[in-house]
PDB file of C-alpha atoms in Angstrom:
ATOM      1  CA  UNK A   1       5.119 -13.556 -35.817  1.00 69.00           C
ATOM      2  CA  UNK A   2       6.627 -16.612 -37.421  1.00 91.00           C
ATOM      3  CA  UNK A   3       7.666 -20.113 -36.461  1.00 97.00           C
ATOM      4  CA  UNK A   4      11.291 -20.799 -37.360  1.00 98.00           C
ATOM      5  CA  UNK A   5      12.519 -24.395 -37.806  1.00 98.00           C
ATOM      6  CA  UNK A   6      15.667 -26.393 -38.380  1.00 98.00           C
ATOM      7  CA  UNK A   7      15.500 -30.117 -39.420  1.00 98.00           C
ATOM      8  CA  UNK A   8      12.640 -29.845 -41.802  1.00 98.00           C
ATOM      9  CA  UNK A   9      14.101 -32.659 -44.120  1.00 97.00           C
ATOM     10  CA  UNK A  10      14.435 -35.016 -41.440  1.00 96.00           C
ATOM     11  CA  UNK A  11      12.314 -37.951 -40.309  1.00 96.00           C
ATOM     12  CA  UNK A  12      10.236 -35.888 -37.816  1.00 98.00           C
ATOM     13  CA  UNK A  13      10.749 -32.513 -39.418  1.00 98.00           C
ATOM     14  CA  UNK A  14       9.291 -33.432 -42.866  1.00 97.00           C
ATOM     15  CA  UNK A  15       6.012 -34.296 -41.265  1.00 97.00           C
ATOM     16  CA  UNK A  16       6.015 -31.547 -38.799  1.00 97.00           C
ATOM     17  CA  UNK A  17       6.356 -28.363 -40.943  1.00 97.00           C
ATOM     18  CA  UNK A  18       3.183 -29.060 -42.915  1.00 96.00           C
ATOM     19  CA  UNK A  19       1.128 -29.441 -39.750  1.00 96.00           C
ATOM     20  CA  UNK A  20       2.559 -25.999 -38.414  1.00 95.00           C
ATOM     21  CA  UNK A  21       2.094 -24.272 -41.808  1.00 91.00           C
ATOM     22  CA  UNK A  22      -1.689 -24.273 -41.407  1.00 78.00           C
ATOM     23  CA  UNK A  23      -1.506 -22.012 -38.307  1.00 81.00           C
ATOM     24  CA  UNK A  24       1.310 -19.596 -38.776  1.00 85.00           C
ATOM     25  CA  UNK A  25       4.038 -18.905 -41.374  1.00 92.00           C
ATOM     26  CA  UNK A  26       6.786 -21.346 -41.098  1.00 97.00           C
ATOM     27  CA  UNK A  27      10.438 -20.129 -41.872  1.00 97.00           C
ATOM     28  CA  UNK A  28      12.512 -23.252 -42.472  1.00 98.00           C
ATOM     29  CA  UNK A  29      16.352 -22.872 -42.279  1.00 98.00           C
ATOM     30  CA  UNK A  30      18.260 -25.708 -44.080  1.00 98.00           C
ATOM     31  CA  UNK A  31      20.935 -26.901 -46.276  1.00 97.00           C
ATOM     32  CA  UNK A  32      18.678 -28.382 -49.019  1.00 96.00           C
ATOM     33  CA  UNK A  33      15.164 -27.590 -49.882  1.00 97.00           C
ATOM     34  CA  UNK A  34      12.369 -29.082 -47.825  1.00 96.00           C
ATOM     35  CA  UNK A  35       9.403 -27.874 -49.916  1.00 96.00           C
ATOM     36  CA  UNK A  36       8.172 -25.377 -47.421  1.00 95.00           C
ATOM     37  CA  UNK A  37       6.887 -22.267 -49.040  1.00 95.00           C
ATOM     38  CA  UNK A  38       8.998 -19.938 -46.880  1.00 96.00           C
ATOM     39  CA  UNK A  39      12.710 -21.229 -46.790  1.00 97.00           C
ATOM     40  CA  UNK A  40      16.234 -19.688 -46.346  1.00 98.00           C
ATOM     41  CA  UNK A  41      19.157 -22.066 -47.428  1.00 98.00           C
ATOM     42  CA  UNK A  42      22.636 -21.940 -46.404  1.00 98.00           C
ATOM     43  CA  UNK A  43      25.269 -23.780 -44.392  1.00 97.00           C
ATOM     44  CA  UNK A  44      24.665 -24.482 -40.644  1.00 97.00           C
ATOM     45  CA  UNK A  45      26.977 -21.626 -39.860  1.00 97.00           C
ATOM     46  CA  UNK A  46      24.936 -19.281 -41.830  1.00 98.00           C
ATOM     47  CA  UNK A  47      21.594 -20.209 -40.089  1.00 98.00           C
ATOM     48  CA  UNK A  48      21.792 -17.674 -37.269  1.00 97.00           C
ATOM     49  CA  UNK A  49      22.369 -14.809 -39.743  1.00 97.00           C
ATOM     50  CA  UNK A  50      19.380 -15.850 -41.682  1.00 97.00           C
ATOM     51  CA  UNK A  51      17.214 -14.905 -38.792  1.00 96.00           C
ATOM     52  CA  UNK A  52      18.347 -11.411 -38.595  1.00 93.00           C
ATOM     53  CA  UNK A  53      15.430  -8.983 -39.079  1.00 93.00           C
ATOM     54  CA  UNK A  54      12.908 -11.717 -38.570  1.00 95.00           C
ATOM     55  CA  UNK A  55      10.329 -11.574 -35.695  1.00 95.00           C
ATOM     56  CA  UNK A  56      10.088 -15.118 -34.237  1.00 96.00           C
ATOM     57  CA  UNK A  57       7.403 -16.386 -31.850  1.00 96.00           C
ATOM     58  CA  UNK A  58       8.269 -20.028 -31.730  1.00 97.00           C
ATOM     59  CA  UNK A  59      11.497 -21.938 -32.617  1.00 98.00           C
ATOM     60  CA  UNK A  60      11.569 -25.670 -33.422  1.00 98.00           C
ATOM     61  CA  UNK A  61      14.448 -28.129 -33.758  1.00 98.00           C
ATOM     62  CA  UNK A  62      14.093 -31.474 -34.997  1.00 98.00           C
ATOM     63  CA  UNK A  63      17.733 -31.539 -36.183  1.00 98.00           C
ATOM     64  CA  UNK A  64      19.675 -34.661 -35.330  1.00 95.00           C
ATOM     65  CA  UNK A  65      22.278 -36.910 -36.616  1.00 92.00           C
ATOM     66  CA  UNK A  66      24.408 -39.957 -35.292  1.00 89.00           C
ATOM     67  CA  UNK A  67      28.076 -40.218 -34.921  1.00 89.00           C
ATOM     68  CA  UNK A  68      28.178 -42.949 -37.755  1.00 90.00           C
ATOM     69  CA  UNK A  69      26.082 -40.784 -40.048  1.00 90.00           C
ATOM     70  CA  UNK A  70      28.111 -37.724 -39.408  1.00 92.00           C
ATOM     71  CA  UNK A  71      31.449 -39.447 -40.018  1.00 93.00           C
ATOM     72  CA  UNK A  72      33.243 -38.424 -36.643  1.00 96.00           C
ATOM     73  CA  UNK A  73      32.289 -37.318 -33.233  1.00 96.00           C
ATOM     74  CA  UNK A  74      33.442 -33.667 -34.131  1.00 97.00           C
ATOM     75  CA  UNK A  75      30.979 -33.669 -37.058  1.00 97.00           C
ATOM     76  CA  UNK A  76      28.184 -35.079 -34.960  1.00 97.00           C
ATOM     77  CA  UNK A  77      28.789 -32.523 -32.194  1.00 97.00           C
ATOM     78  CA  UNK A  78      28.783 -29.675 -34.953  1.00 97.00           C
ATOM     79  CA  UNK A  79      25.252 -30.778 -35.885  1.00 97.00           C
ATOM     80  CA  UNK A  80      23.472 -31.850 -32.563  1.00 98.00           C
ATOM     81  CA  UNK A  81      25.177 -29.343 -30.246  1.00 98.00           C
ATOM     82  CA  UNK A  82      26.653 -26.303 -32.027  1.00 98.00           C
ATOM     83  CA  UNK A  83      24.076 -25.846 -34.900  1.00 98.00           C
ATOM     84  CA  UNK A  84      21.206 -26.459 -32.497  1.00 98.00           C
ATOM     85  CA  UNK A  85      22.385 -24.001 -29.859  1.00 98.00           C
ATOM     86  CA  UNK A  86      23.401 -21.366 -32.374  1.00 98.00           C
ATOM     87  CA  UNK A  87      19.941 -21.549 -33.817  1.00 98.00           C
ATOM     88  CA  UNK A  88      18.437 -21.367 -30.355  1.00 98.00           C
ATOM     89  CA  UNK A  89      20.545 -18.259 -29.513  1.00 98.00           C
ATOM     90  CA  UNK A  90      19.496 -16.527 -32.817  1.00 98.00           C
ATOM     91  CA  UNK A  91      15.817 -17.355 -32.299  1.00 98.00           C
ATOM     92  CA  UNK A  92      15.925 -15.994 -28.736  1.00 98.00           C
ATOM     93  CA  UNK A  93      17.538 -12.665 -30.077  1.00 97.00           C
ATOM     94  CA  UNK A  94      14.759 -12.577 -32.800  1.00 97.00           C
ATOM     95  CA  UNK A  95      12.153 -12.484 -30.036  1.00 97.00           C
ATOM     96  CA  UNK A  96      11.186 -16.185 -29.645  1.00 97.00           C
ATOM     97  CA  UNK A  97       9.411 -16.935 -26.424  1.00 97.00           C
ATOM     98  CA  UNK A  98       8.945 -20.840 -27.016  1.00 98.00           C
ATOM     99  CA  UNK A  99      11.387 -23.444 -28.055  1.00 98.00           C
ATOM    100  CA  UNK A 100      10.663 -26.994 -28.997  1.00 98.00           C
ATOM    101  CA  UNK A 101      13.522 -29.612 -29.161  1.00 98.00           C
ATOM    102  CA  UNK A 102      13.568 -33.296 -30.321  1.00 98.00           C
ATOM    103  CA  UNK A 103      16.086 -34.689 -27.881  1.00 98.00           C
ATOM    104  CA  UNK A 104      16.420 -38.372 -26.968  1.00 96.00           C
ATOM    105  CA  UNK A 105      15.169 -40.842 -24.313  1.00 95.00           C
ATOM    106  CA  UNK A 106      17.808 -41.124 -21.715  1.00 95.00           C
ATOM    107  CA  UNK A 107      19.287 -37.868 -22.206  1.00 97.00           C
ATOM    108  CA  UNK A 108      21.265 -36.819 -19.142  1.00 97.00           C
ATOM    109  CA  UNK A 109      23.901 -34.117 -18.734  1.00 98.00           C
ATOM    110  CA  UNK A 110      25.708 -36.559 -16.367  1.00 98.00           C
ATOM    111  CA  UNK A 111      25.440 -39.804 -18.201  1.00 97.00           C
ATOM    112  CA  UNK A 112      28.633 -41.801 -18.928  1.00 97.00           C
ATOM    113  CA  UNK A 113      27.328 -42.388 -22.458  1.00 96.00           C
ATOM    114  CA  UNK A 114      28.721 -39.655 -24.622  1.00 96.00           C
ATOM    115  CA  UNK A 115      25.602 -39.357 -26.871  1.00 96.00           C
ATOM    116  CA  UNK A 116      23.145 -39.038 -23.939  1.00 96.00           C
ATOM    117  CA  UNK A 117      25.454 -36.757 -22.179  1.00 98.00           C
ATOM    118  CA  UNK A 118      25.560 -34.448 -25.150  1.00 98.00           C
ATOM    119  CA  UNK A 119      21.884 -34.519 -25.436  1.00 98.00           C
ATOM    120  CA  UNK A 120      21.390 -33.702 -21.943  1.00 98.00           C
ATOM    121  CA  UNK A 121      23.840 -30.821 -22.035  1.00 98.00           C
ATOM    122  CA  UNK A 122      22.015 -29.366 -24.969  1.00 98.00           C
ATOM    123  CA  UNK A 123      18.844 -29.560 -23.169  1.00 98.00           C
ATOM    124  CA  UNK A 124      20.289 -27.770 -20.147  1.00 98.00           C
ATOM    125  CA  UNK A 125      21.705 -25.106 -22.557  1.00 98.00           C
ATOM    126  CA  UNK A 126      18.613 -24.256 -24.420  1.00 98.00           C
ATOM    127  CA  UNK A 127      16.717 -24.071 -21.094  1.00 98.00           C
ATOM    128  CA  UNK A 128      19.196 -21.516 -19.895  1.00 98.00           C
ATOM    129  CA  UNK A 129      18.639 -19.089 -22.715  1.00 98.00           C
ATOM    130  CA  UNK A 130      15.722 -17.425 -21.141  1.00 97.00           C
ATOM    131  CA  UNK A 131      12.722 -18.712 -23.219  1.00 98.00           C
ATOM    132  CA  UNK A 132       9.447 -18.355 -21.557  1.00 98.00           C
ATOM    133  CA  UNK A 133       8.673 -22.023 -22.496  1.00 98.00           C
ATOM    134  CA  UNK A 134      10.860 -24.926 -23.499  1.00 98.00           C
ATOM    135  CA  UNK A 135       9.560 -28.309 -24.517  1.00 98.00           C
ATOM    136  CA  UNK A 136      11.905 -31.161 -24.665  1.00 98.00           C
ATOM    137  CA  UNK A 137      10.745 -34.317 -26.499  1.00 98.00           C
ATOM    138  CA  UNK A 138      12.535 -37.426 -25.662  1.00 98.00           C
ATOM    139  CA  UNK A 139      11.338 -40.230 -28.081  1.00 97.00           C
ATOM    140  CA  UNK A 140      12.638 -43.696 -28.093  1.00 95.00           C
ATOM    141  CA  UNK A 141      13.861 -45.199 -31.349  1.00 91.00           C
ATOM    142  CA  UNK A 142      12.288 -43.220 -34.173  1.00 94.00           C
ATOM    143  CA  UNK A 143      10.289 -45.363 -36.686  1.00 93.00           C
ATOM    144  CA  UNK A 144       9.866 -44.213 -40.324  1.00 87.00           C
ATOM    145  CA  UNK A 145      11.386 -44.154 -43.744  1.00 74.00           C
ATOM    146  CA  UNK A 146      14.671 -42.276 -43.590  1.00 58.00           C
ATOM    147  CA  UNK A 147      16.311 -40.605 -46.644  1.00 56.00           C
ATOM    148  CA  UNK A 148      19.672 -41.566 -45.472  1.00 53.00           C
ATOM    149  CA  UNK A 149      20.965 -44.915 -44.546  1.00 53.00           C
ATOM    150  CA  UNK A 150      21.576 -45.715 -40.870  1.00 51.00           C
ATOM    151  CA  UNK A 151      22.298 -49.440 -40.619  1.00 51.00           C
ATOM    152  CA  UNK A 152      21.887 -49.522 -36.743  1.00 51.00           C
ATOM    153  CA  UNK A 153      18.702 -47.797 -36.788  1.00 50.00           C
ATOM    154  CA  UNK A 154      17.478 -49.913 -39.635  1.00 51.00           C
ATOM    155  CA  UNK A 155      18.131 -53.075 -37.563  1.00 49.00           C
ATOM    156  CA  UNK A 156      16.416 -51.474 -34.716  1.00 47.00           C
ATOM    157  CA  UNK A 157      13.314 -50.809 -36.815  1.00 52.00           C
ATOM    158  CA  UNK A 158      13.348 -54.345 -37.795  1.00 50.00           C
ATOM    159  CA  UNK A 159      12.925 -55.671 -34.321  1.00 53.00           C
ATOM    160  CA  UNK A 160      10.727 -52.637 -33.205  1.00 49.00           C
ATOM    161  CA  UNK A 161       7.650 -54.915 -32.720  1.00 54.00           C
ATOM    162  CA  UNK A 162       9.454 -57.086 -30.371  1.00 49.00           C
ATOM    163  CA  UNK A 163      10.960 -54.165 -28.483  1.00 48.00           C
ATOM    164  CA  UNK A 164       7.519 -52.656 -28.164  1.00 50.00           C
ATOM    165  CA  UNK A 165       6.381 -55.705 -26.442  1.00 50.00           C
ATOM    166  CA  UNK A 166       9.281 -55.916 -24.109  1.00 52.00           C
ATOM    167  CA  UNK A 167       9.602 -52.217 -23.126  1.00 52.00           C
ATOM    168  CA  UNK A 168       6.510 -51.662 -20.926  1.00 61.00           C
ATOM    169  CA  UNK A 169       5.741 -49.697 -17.937  1.00 65.00           C
ATOM    170  CA  UNK A 170       8.726 -47.577 -16.733  1.00 69.00           C
ATOM    171  CA  UNK A 171      10.720 -48.800 -19.696  1.00 77.00           C
ATOM    172  CA  UNK A 172       8.222 -47.458 -22.325  1.00 81.00           C
ATOM    173  CA  UNK A 173      10.179 -44.408 -22.642  1.00 84.00           C
ATOM    174  CA  UNK A 174      12.886 -46.314 -24.591  1.00 87.00           C
ATOM    175  CA  UNK A 175      10.421 -48.174 -26.804  1.00 90.00           C
ATOM    176  CA  UNK A 176      10.137 -47.388 -30.476  1.00 91.00           C
ATOM    177  CA  UNK A 177       7.902 -44.622 -31.559  1.00 94.00           C
ATOM    178  CA  UNK A 178       6.528 -43.594 -35.061  1.00 96.00           C
ATOM    179  CA  UNK A 179       8.053 -40.280 -36.206  1.00 97.00           C
ATOM    180  CA  UNK A 180       4.646 -39.103 -37.273  1.00 97.00           C
ATOM    181  CA  UNK A 181       3.447 -39.278 -33.650  1.00 97.00           C
ATOM    182  CA  UNK A 182       6.329 -37.098 -32.578  1.00 98.00           C
ATOM    183  CA  UNK A 183       5.541 -34.592 -35.238  1.00 98.00           C
ATOM    184  CA  UNK A 184       1.747 -34.732 -34.171  1.00 98.00           C
ATOM    185  CA  UNK A 185       2.868 -34.201 -30.565  1.00 98.00           C
ATOM    186  CA  UNK A 186       5.194 -31.251 -31.372  1.00 98.00           C
ATOM    187  CA  UNK A 187       2.306 -29.628 -33.416  1.00 97.00           C
ATOM    188  CA  UNK A 188       0.083 -29.928 -30.414  1.00 97.00           C
ATOM    189  CA  UNK A 189       2.544 -28.290 -28.186  1.00 97.00           C
ATOM    190  CA  UNK A 190       3.360 -25.288 -30.619  1.00 95.00           C
ATOM    191  CA  UNK A 191       1.834 -22.113 -29.408  1.00 88.00           C
ATOM    192  CA  UNK A 192       1.149 -23.193 -25.737  1.00 94.00           C
ATOM    193  CA  UNK A 193       1.462 -20.161 -23.352  1.00 93.00           C
ATOM    194  CA  UNK A 194       2.032 -21.926 -20.054  1.00 97.00           C
ATOM    195  CA  UNK A 195       5.699 -20.971 -18.889  1.00 98.00           C
ATOM    196  CA  UNK A 196       8.389 -23.477 -17.790  1.00 98.00           C
ATOM    197  CA  UNK A 197      10.535 -26.288 -18.994  1.00 98.00           C
ATOM    198  CA  UNK A 198       8.503 -29.568 -19.990  1.00 98.00           C
ATOM    199  CA  UNK A 199      10.000 -32.962 -20.692  1.00 98.00           C
ATOM    200  CA  UNK A 200       7.826 -35.309 -22.786  1.00 97.00           C
ATOM    201  CA  UNK A 201       8.678 -39.004 -23.134  1.00 97.00           C
ATOM    202  CA  UNK A 202       7.068 -41.689 -25.484  1.00 96.00           C
ATOM    203  CA  UNK A 203       3.744 -41.854 -23.316  1.00 94.00           C
ATOM    204  CA  UNK A 204       3.118 -38.024 -23.153  1.00 96.00           C
ATOM    205  CA  UNK A 205       3.940 -37.689 -26.775  1.00 97.00           C
ATOM    206  CA  UNK A 206       1.407 -40.277 -27.837  1.00 96.00           C
ATOM    207  CA  UNK A 207      -1.208 -38.572 -25.598  1.00 96.00           C
ATOM    208  CA  UNK A 208      -0.344 -35.305 -27.342  1.00 97.00           C
ATOM    209  CA  UNK A 209      -0.628 -36.782 -30.786  1.00 96.00           C
ATOM    210  CA  UNK A 210      -4.218 -37.784 -30.328  1.00 90.00           C
TER     211      UNK A 210
END
């Protein structure tokens, strides 16, 4: 049985796949090489077909963009909704019992904010696919060195120490968190057998990472 993954070249994903590789074979689906030993490349639309014939136990998505980086809302939705859900459906068809998804703090299918509403809707759609276990990670602002330029997130990282001081207690879930901690938290969750849908915010993610 294999772990299938999308988003392996991103901020969390490129730190996650080496952690998973030591336990099981990790099959990375992507548009460009990630360095993973087992990899299939193609367009996002081709990813579901690349899973045909595979036996998957666990599926992981660290895929994500922003409206600005994608260039339009339609392009953003193609990544964060359609590509993620098509992968999840294909992984479930390939036998996956466990799905792990990097979502966002504040994700809510009923939010007035379009970004948070989309994230919440994707969470609900994944949970409805019939996986035995779903882990939804909802980190705050991700800290780390990105390969692409996201000016708004770069500004956020510059003030991250101040935000960390201000966002305490119940607001901690919105505080900045290092992408490496999210990767370690996901690695700790991979392979867990307890059924159900679990949501993990910053505090839970940090605990898992240690």
